PDB file of C-alpha atoms in Angstrom:
ATOM      1  CA  UNK A   1    -127.525 -61.462 274.665  1.00  0.00           C
ATOM      2  CA  UNK A   2    -124.271 -59.065 274.716  1.00  0.00           C
ATOM      3  CA  UNK A   3    -123.693 -60.015 278.366  1.00  0.00           C
ATOM      4  CA  UNK A   4    -123.291 -63.442 277.825  1.00  0.00           C
ATOM      5  CA  UNK A   5    -120.632 -63.041 275.019  1.00  0.00           C
ATOM      6  CA  UNK A   6    -116.908 -63.568 276.624  1.00  0.00           C
ATOM      7  CA  UNK A   7    -114.701 -60.760 275.654  1.00  0.00           C
ATOM      8  CA  UNK A   8    -111.524 -62.398 274.117  1.00  0.00           C
ATOM      9  CA  UNK A   9    -108.648 -60.541 272.645  1.00  0.00           C
ATOM     10  CA  UNK A  10    -107.875 -61.407 268.964  1.00  0.00           C
ATOM     11  CA  UNK A  11    -104.350 -63.191 269.967  1.00  0.00           C
ATOM     12  CA  UNK A  12    -106.265 -65.057 272.755  1.00  0.00           C
ATOM     13  CA  UNK A  13    -109.065 -66.660 270.277  1.00  0.00           C
ATOM     14  CA  UNK A  14    -107.350 -69.766 268.844  1.00  0.00           C
ATOM     15  CA  UNK A  15    -105.483 -70.458 272.390  1.00  0.00           C
ATOM     16  CA  UNK A  16    -108.862 -70.321 273.947  1.00  0.00           C
ATOM     17  CA  UNK A  17    -110.458 -72.169 271.358  1.00  0.00           C
ATOM     18  CA  UNK A  18    -108.114 -75.048 271.915  1.00  0.00           C
ATOM     19  CA  UNK A  19    -108.647 -74.849 275.322  1.00  0.00           C
ATOM     20  CA  UNK A  20    -112.267 -75.539 274.850  1.00  0.00           C
ATOM     21  CA  UNK A  21    -111.554 -78.510 272.330  1.00  0.00           C
ATOM     22  CA  UNK A  22    -108.975 -80.071 275.056  1.00  0.00           C
ATOM     23  CA  UNK A  23    -111.893 -79.737 277.943  1.00  0.00           C
ATOM     24  CA  UNK A  24    -114.642 -81.268 275.298  1.00  0.00           C
ATOM     25  CA  UNK A  25    -112.342 -84.348 274.783  1.00  0.00           C
ATOM     26  CA  UNK A  26    -112.850 -85.169 277.982  1.00  0.00           C
ATOM     27  CA  UNK A  27    -108.835 -86.243 278.882  1.00  0.00           C
ATOM     28  CA  UNK A  28    -108.669 -88.193 275.330  1.00  0.00           C
ATOM     29  CA  UNK A  29    -105.153 -87.627 274.367  1.00  0.00           C
ATOM     30  CA  UNK A  30    -103.090 -88.712 271.457  1.00  0.00           C
ATOM     31  CA  UNK A  31     -99.322 -88.762 271.387  1.00  0.00           C
ATOM     32  CA  UNK A  32     -97.697 -85.450 269.710  1.00  0.00           C
ATOM     33  CA  UNK A  33     -97.896 -84.643 266.739  1.00  0.00           C
ATOM     34  CA  UNK A  34    -101.100 -86.436 266.264  1.00  0.00           C
ATOM     35  CA  UNK A  35    -102.754 -84.706 269.277  1.00  0.00           C
ATOM     36  CA  UNK A  36    -101.871 -81.100 267.811  1.00  0.00           C
ATOM     37  CA  UNK A  37    -103.067 -82.206 264.262  1.00  0.00           C
ATOM     38  CA  UNK A  38    -106.745 -83.831 265.956  1.00  0.00           C
ATOM     39  CA  UNK A  39    -107.299 -80.605 267.733  1.00  0.00           C
ATOM     40  CA  UNK A  40    -106.470 -78.411 264.501  1.00  0.00           C
ATOM     41  CA  UNK A  41    -108.888 -80.278 262.496  1.00  0.00           C
ATOM     42  CA  UNK A  42    -111.806 -79.900 265.262  1.00  0.00           C
ATOM     43  CA  UNK A  43    -110.810 -76.196 265.158  1.00  0.00           C
ATOM     44  CA  UNK A  44    -110.987 -76.147 261.663  1.00  0.00           C
ATOM     45  CA  UNK A  45    -114.474 -77.743 261.077  1.00  0.00           C
ATOM     46  CA  UNK A  46    -115.927 -77.435 264.789  1.00  0.00           C
ATOM     47  CA  UNK A  47    -116.316 -81.237 264.349  1.00  0.00           C
ATOM     48  CA  UNK A  48    -115.609 -83.495 267.015  1.00  0.00           C
ATOM     49  CA  UNK A  49    -115.961 -86.458 264.847  1.00  0.00           C
ATOM     50  CA  UNK A  50    -112.307 -85.777 263.854  1.00  0.00           C
ATOM     51  CA  UNK A  51    -111.511 -87.239 267.234  1.00  0.00           C
ATOM     52  CA  UNK A  52    -112.854 -90.825 265.755  1.00  0.00           C
ATOM     53  CA  UNK A  53    -112.056 -90.581 262.002  1.00  0.00           C
ATOM     54  CA  UNK A  54    -108.489 -89.622 261.497  1.00  0.00           C
ATOM     55  CA  UNK A  55    -106.384 -92.615 261.306  1.00  0.00           C
ATOM     56  CA  UNK A  56    -102.781 -92.517 261.401  1.00  0.00           C
ATOM     57  CA  UNK A  57    -100.388 -95.198 260.076  1.00  0.00           C
ATOM     58  CA  UNK A  58     -97.541 -95.887 262.461  1.00  0.00           C
ATOM     59  CA  UNK A  59     -95.299 -92.641 262.959  1.00  0.00           C
ATOM     60  CA  UNK A  60     -97.051 -91.337 260.078  1.00  0.00           C
ATOM     61  CA  UNK A  61     -97.361 -87.609 261.357  1.00  0.00           C
ATOM     62  CA  UNK A  62     -93.625 -87.647 262.620  1.00  0.00           C
ATOM     63  CA  UNK A  63     -92.405 -88.785 259.228  1.00  0.00           C
ATOM     64  CA  UNK A  64     -94.638 -85.971 257.778  1.00  0.00           C
ATOM     65  CA  UNK A  65     -92.740 -83.573 260.094  1.00  0.00           C
ATOM     66  CA  UNK A  66     -89.461 -84.775 259.411  1.00  0.00           C
ATOM     67  CA  UNK A  67     -89.945 -84.773 255.534  1.00  0.00           C
ATOM     68  CA  UNK A  68     -91.250 -81.076 255.623  1.00  0.00           C
ATOM     69  CA  UNK A  69     -88.128 -80.125 257.977  1.00  0.00           C
ATOM     70  CA  UNK A  70     -85.722 -81.819 255.050  1.00  0.00           C
ATOM     71  CA  UNK A  71     -87.633 -79.454 252.633  1.00  0.00           C
ATOM     72  CA  UNK A  72     -90.298 -81.977 251.151  1.00  0.00           C
ATOM     73  CA  UNK A  73     -92.686 -80.355 248.411  1.00  0.00           C
ATOM     74  CA  UNK A  74     -96.394 -80.518 249.159  1.00  0.00           C
ATOM     75  CA  UNK A  75     -98.701 -81.603 246.138  1.00  0.00           C
ATOM     76  CA  UNK A  76    -102.711 -80.481 246.577  1.00  0.00           C
ATOM     77  CA  UNK A  77    -105.520 -81.886 244.477  1.00  0.00           C
ATOM     78  CA  UNK A  78    -107.094 -78.385 244.860  1.00  0.00           C
ATOM     79  CA  UNK A  79    -106.181 -74.450 244.481  1.00  0.00           C
ATOM     80  CA  UNK A  80    -108.053 -74.202 247.850  1.00  0.00           C
ATOM     81  CA  UNK A  81    -106.009 -76.957 249.777  1.00  0.00           C
ATOM     82  CA  UNK A  82    -103.004 -75.012 248.046  1.00  0.00           C
ATOM     83  CA  UNK A  83    -104.185 -71.677 249.466  1.00  0.00           C
ATOM     84  CA  UNK A  84    -104.665 -72.982 252.937  1.00  0.00           C
ATOM     85  CA  UNK A  85    -101.121 -74.035 253.601  1.00  0.00           C
ATOM     86  CA  UNK A  86     -98.732 -71.898 255.315  1.00  0.00           C
ATOM     87  CA  UNK A  87     -96.283 -71.441 252.494  1.00  0.00           C
ATOM     88  CA  UNK A  88     -94.294 -68.764 254.196  1.00  0.00           C
ATOM     89  CA  UNK A  89     -93.516 -71.210 257.045  1.00  0.00           C
ATOM     90  CA  UNK A  90     -93.221 -74.306 254.639  1.00  0.00           C
ATOM     91  CA  UNK A  91     -90.366 -72.098 252.491  1.00  0.00           C
ATOM     92  CA  UNK A  92     -88.621 -71.598 255.815  1.00  0.00           C
ATOM     93  CA  UNK A  93     -87.654 -75.371 255.667  1.00  0.00           C
ATOM     94  CA  UNK A  94     -87.020 -75.081 251.860  1.00  0.00           C
ATOM     95  CA  UNK A  95     -90.286 -76.403 250.809  1.00  0.00           C
ATOM     96  CA  UNK A  96     -92.812 -75.475 248.170  1.00  0.00           C
ATOM     97  CA  UNK A  97     -96.409 -76.117 247.462  1.00  0.00           C
ATOM     98  CA  UNK A  98     -97.662 -77.615 244.168  1.00  0.00           C
ATOM     99  CA  UNK A  99    -101.070 -77.558 242.852  1.00  0.00           C
ATOM    100  CA  UNK A 100    -101.281 -78.675 238.819  1.00  0.00           C
ATOM    101  CA  UNK A 101    -105.292 -78.443 238.459  1.00  0.00           C
ATOM    102  CA  UNK A 102    -105.322 -74.904 236.608  1.00  0.00           C
ATOM    103  CA  UNK A 103    -102.571 -75.695 234.404  1.00  0.00           C
ATOM    104  CA  UNK A 104    -104.209 -75.416 230.741  1.00  0.00           C
ATOM    105  CA  UNK A 105    -102.410 -78.939 229.548  1.00  0.00           C
ATOM    106  CA  UNK A 106    -103.640 -80.692 232.533  1.00  0.00           C
ATOM    107  CA  UNK A 107    -106.940 -80.076 231.418  1.00  0.00           C
ATOM    108  CA  UNK A 108    -106.282 -81.135 227.764  1.00  0.00           C
ATOM    109  CA  UNK A 109    -104.705 -84.073 228.635  1.00  0.00           C
ATOM    110  CA  UNK A 110    -107.365 -85.061 231.119  1.00  0.00           C
ATOM    111  CA  UNK A 111    -109.914 -84.264 228.249  1.00  0.00           C
ATOM    112  CA  UNK A 112    -107.885 -86.527 225.715  1.00  0.00           C
ATOM    113  CA  UNK A 113    -107.428 -89.567 228.345  1.00  0.00           C
ATOM    114  CA  UNK A 114    -111.035 -89.000 229.856  1.00  0.00           C
ATOM    115  CA  UNK A 115    -109.986 -88.812 233.366  1.00  0.00           C
ATOM    116  CA  UNK A 116    -110.236 -86.431 235.828  1.00  0.00           C
ATOM    117  CA  UNK A 117    -107.748 -83.591 236.558  1.00  0.00           C
ATOM    118  CA  UNK A 118    -106.888 -84.671 239.897  1.00  0.00           C
ATOM    119  CA  UNK A 119    -105.634 -88.134 238.345  1.00  0.00           C
ATOM    120  CA  UNK A 120    -103.291 -85.904 235.921  1.00  0.00           C
ATOM    121  CA  UNK A 121    -102.160 -83.856 238.755  1.00  0.00           C
ATOM    122  CA  UNK A 122    -101.140 -86.685 241.179  1.00  0.00           C
ATOM    123  CA  UNK A 123     -98.768 -88.055 237.979  1.00  0.00           C
ATOM    124  CA  UNK A 124     -97.233 -84.405 237.910  1.00  0.00           C
ATOM    125  CA  UNK A 125     -96.687 -84.860 241.314  1.00  0.00           C
ATOM    126  CA  UNK A 126     -95.191 -88.418 241.060  1.00  0.00           C
ATOM    127  CA  UNK A 127     -92.714 -86.763 238.445  1.00  0.00           C
ATOM    128  CA  UNK A 128     -91.312 -84.234 240.965  1.00  0.00           C
ATOM    129  CA  UNK A 129     -87.552 -84.948 241.360  1.00  0.00           C
ATOM    130  CA  UNK A 130     -88.097 -84.427 245.347  1.00  0.00           C
ATOM    131  CA  UNK A 131     -89.695 -85.857 248.584  1.00  0.00           C
ATOM    132  CA  UNK A 132     -93.403 -85.331 248.496  1.00  0.00           C
ATOM    133  CA  UNK A 133     -96.307 -85.017 250.780  1.00  0.00           C
ATOM    134  CA  UNK A 134     -99.752 -85.231 248.974  1.00  0.00           C
ATOM    135  CA  UNK A 135    -102.551 -83.626 250.211  1.00  0.00           C
ATOM    136  CA  UNK A 136    -106.104 -85.007 249.089  1.00  0.00           C
ATOM    137  CA  UNK A 137    -108.885 -83.354 250.005  1.00  0.00           C
ATOM    138  CA  UNK A 138    -111.529 -83.231 247.199  1.00  0.00           C
ATOM    139  CA  UNK A 139    -110.825 -85.925 244.635  1.00  0.00           C
ATOM    140  CA  UNK A 140    -111.096 -89.625 245.464  1.00  0.00           C
ATOM    141  CA  UNK A 141    -109.647 -90.394 242.203  1.00  0.00           C
ATOM    142  CA  UNK A 142    -106.313 -88.311 243.140  1.00  0.00           C
ATOM    143  CA  UNK A 143    -105.923 -91.087 245.907  1.00  0.00           C
ATOM    144  CA  UNK A 144    -106.942 -93.926 243.566  1.00  0.00           C
ATOM    145  CA  UNK A 145    -104.164 -92.955 241.046  1.00  0.00           C
ATOM    146  CA  UNK A 146    -101.608 -92.553 243.694  1.00  0.00           C
ATOM    147  CA  UNK A 147    -102.331 -96.344 244.958  1.00  0.00           C
ATOM    148  CA  UNK A 148    -101.700 -97.184 241.339  1.00  0.00           C
ATOM    149  CA  UNK A 149     -98.667 -95.465 241.185  1.00  0.00           C
ATOM    150  CA  UNK A 150     -97.546 -96.823 244.132  1.00  0.00           C
ATOM    151  CA  UNK A 151     -98.111-100.343 243.015  1.00  0.00           C
ATOM    152  CA  UNK A 152     -96.239 -99.609 239.599  1.00  0.00           C
ATOM    153  CA  UNK A 153     -93.094 -98.152 241.704  1.00  0.00           C
ATOM    154  CA  UNK A 154     -93.386 -94.848 240.005  1.00  0.00           C
ATOM    155  CA  UNK A 155     -93.782 -92.889 243.419  1.00  0.00           C
ATOM    156  CA  UNK A 156     -92.987 -93.239 247.305  1.00  0.00           C
ATOM    157  CA  UNK A 157     -94.819 -90.638 248.812  1.00  0.00           C
ATOM    158  CA  UNK A 158     -92.967 -89.262 252.184  1.00  0.00           C
ATOM    159  CA  UNK A 159     -96.745 -89.278 253.605  1.00  0.00           C
ATOM    160  CA  UNK A 160    -100.120 -89.220 251.789  1.00  0.00           C
ATOM    161  CA  UNK A 161    -102.939 -87.179 253.519  1.00  0.00           C
ATOM    162  CA  UNK A 162    -106.293 -88.544 252.383  1.00  0.00           C
ATOM    163  CA  UNK A 163    -109.048 -86.436 253.136  1.00  0.00           C
ATOM    164  CA  UNK A 164    -111.459 -86.063 250.373  1.00  0.00           C
ATOM    165  CA  UNK A 165    -115.227 -85.223 251.045  1.00  0.00           C
ATOM    166  CA  UNK A 166    -118.268 -86.688 249.328  1.00  0.00           C
ATOM    167  CA  UNK A 167    -120.449 -89.709 248.243  1.00  0.00           C
ATOM    168  CA  UNK A 168    -118.924 -91.466 245.205  1.00  0.00           C
ATOM    169  CA  UNK A 169    -115.967 -93.645 245.848  1.00  0.00           C
ATOM    170  CA  UNK A 170    -114.563 -91.360 248.949  1.00  0.00           C
ATOM    171  CA  UNK A 171    -115.027 -94.264 251.610  1.00  0.00           C
ATOM    172  CA  UNK A 172    -113.714 -96.747 249.089  1.00  0.00           C
ATOM    173  CA  UNK A 173    -110.737 -94.614 247.829  1.00  0.00           C
ATOM    174  CA  UNK A 174    -109.628 -93.922 251.689  1.00  0.00           C
ATOM    175  CA  UNK A 175    -109.552 -97.226 252.844  1.00  0.00           C
ATOM    176  CA  UNK A 176    -107.682 -98.441 249.241  1.00  0.00           C
ATOM    177  CA  UNK A 177    -104.890 -95.797 250.408  1.00  0.00           C
ATOM    178  CA  UNK A 178    -104.563 -97.349 253.833  1.00  0.00           C
ATOM    179  CA  UNK A 179    -103.247-100.823 252.066  1.00  0.00           C
ATOM    180  CA  UNK A 180    -100.889 -98.825 249.773  1.00  0.00           C
ATOM    181  CA  UNK A 181     -98.033 -99.072 251.672  1.00  0.00           C
ATOM    182  CA  UNK A 182     -96.895 -95.442 251.977  1.00  0.00           C
ATOM    183  CA  UNK A 183     -97.453 -93.692 255.379  1.00  0.00           C
ATOM    184  CA  UNK A 184    -100.821 -91.922 255.544  1.00  0.00           C
ATOM    185  CA  UNK A 185    -103.141 -89.618 257.526  1.00  0.00           C
ATOM    186  CA  UNK A 186    -106.468 -90.225 256.790  1.00  0.00           C
ATOM    187  CA  UNK A 187    -109.948 -89.021 257.377  1.00  0.00           C
ATOM    188  CA  UNK A 188    -112.035 -91.984 257.386  1.00  0.00           C
ATOM    189  CA  UNK A 189    -115.422 -91.892 256.123  1.00  0.00           C
ATOM    190  CA  UNK A 190    -117.189 -89.241 253.900  1.00  0.00           C
ATOM    191  CA  UNK A 191    -116.254 -86.199 256.018  1.00  0.00           C
ATOM    192  CA  UNK A 192    -113.113 -84.092 254.745  1.00  0.00           C
ATOM    193  CA  UNK A 193    -111.998 -81.403 252.801  1.00  0.00           C
ATOM    194  CA  UNK A 194    -109.495 -79.123 251.104  1.00  0.00           C
ATOM    195  CA  UNK A 195    -109.552 -77.153 254.394  1.00  0.00           C
ATOM    196  CA  UNK A 196    -108.879 -80.225 256.492  1.00  0.00           C
ATOM    197  CA  UNK A 197    -105.949 -81.467 254.013  1.00  0.00           C
ATOM    198  CA  UNK A 198    -104.476 -78.121 254.447  1.00  0.00           C
ATOM    199  CA  UNK A 199    -105.236 -77.807 258.186  1.00  0.00           C
ATOM    200  CA  UNK A 200    -103.111 -81.325 258.572  1.00  0.00           C
ATOM    201  CA  UNK A 201    -100.091 -79.843 256.552  1.00  0.00           C
ATOM    202  CA  UNK A 202    -100.101 -76.769 259.060  1.00  0.00           C
ATOM    203  CA  UNK A 203    -100.270 -78.442 262.050  1.00  0.00           C
ATOM    204  CA  UNK A 204     -97.220 -80.483 261.035  1.00  0.00           C
ATOM    205  CA  UNK A 205     -95.420 -77.223 259.732  1.00  0.00           C
ATOM    206  CA  UNK A 206     -96.177 -75.789 263.378  1.00  0.00           C
ATOM    207  CA  UNK A 207     -95.260 -78.674 265.225  1.00  0.00           C
TER     208      UNK A 207
END
């Protein structure tokens, strides 16, 4: 079996992976930076469904890149997504990543209001006095609250990354956020996850 294993130097593994992904896409391409986002989501998950599932509003990826280069903040709905974002690269543009999920007062408020912590976290993100990209990889309630905040005129996101994973209200929340009037990158259907949300952020940071 060992004689069938390709010897690849550590620094070449990602490059070779991207070559394989490009080959297996059989000539399909997207304009940049969408193409890099699609390939990185496939690279992260080994799931070619993202070539079909990722939906971009007009110019969304380019708008995200521009916002990051202006120093936009990223607000996530999970510590996992927050951990996966390249914060060193983000800081080079003057940006910062936030996740309020572990804040004690968030938990207290969510319990008092009988809502999810993700709902409160989106409100905290909306209250930041700066440009914000929201990266949601877990909680459909985060997308639902973002939709409400947009309709109420309380936030104008630079970009919404909608990639929660699961079964309850996940598909519906993604479809809802695509009608909110804000730029979006959405992984339609049930698939997604915090790793996908972080990957999309990083793909734009590396663009």
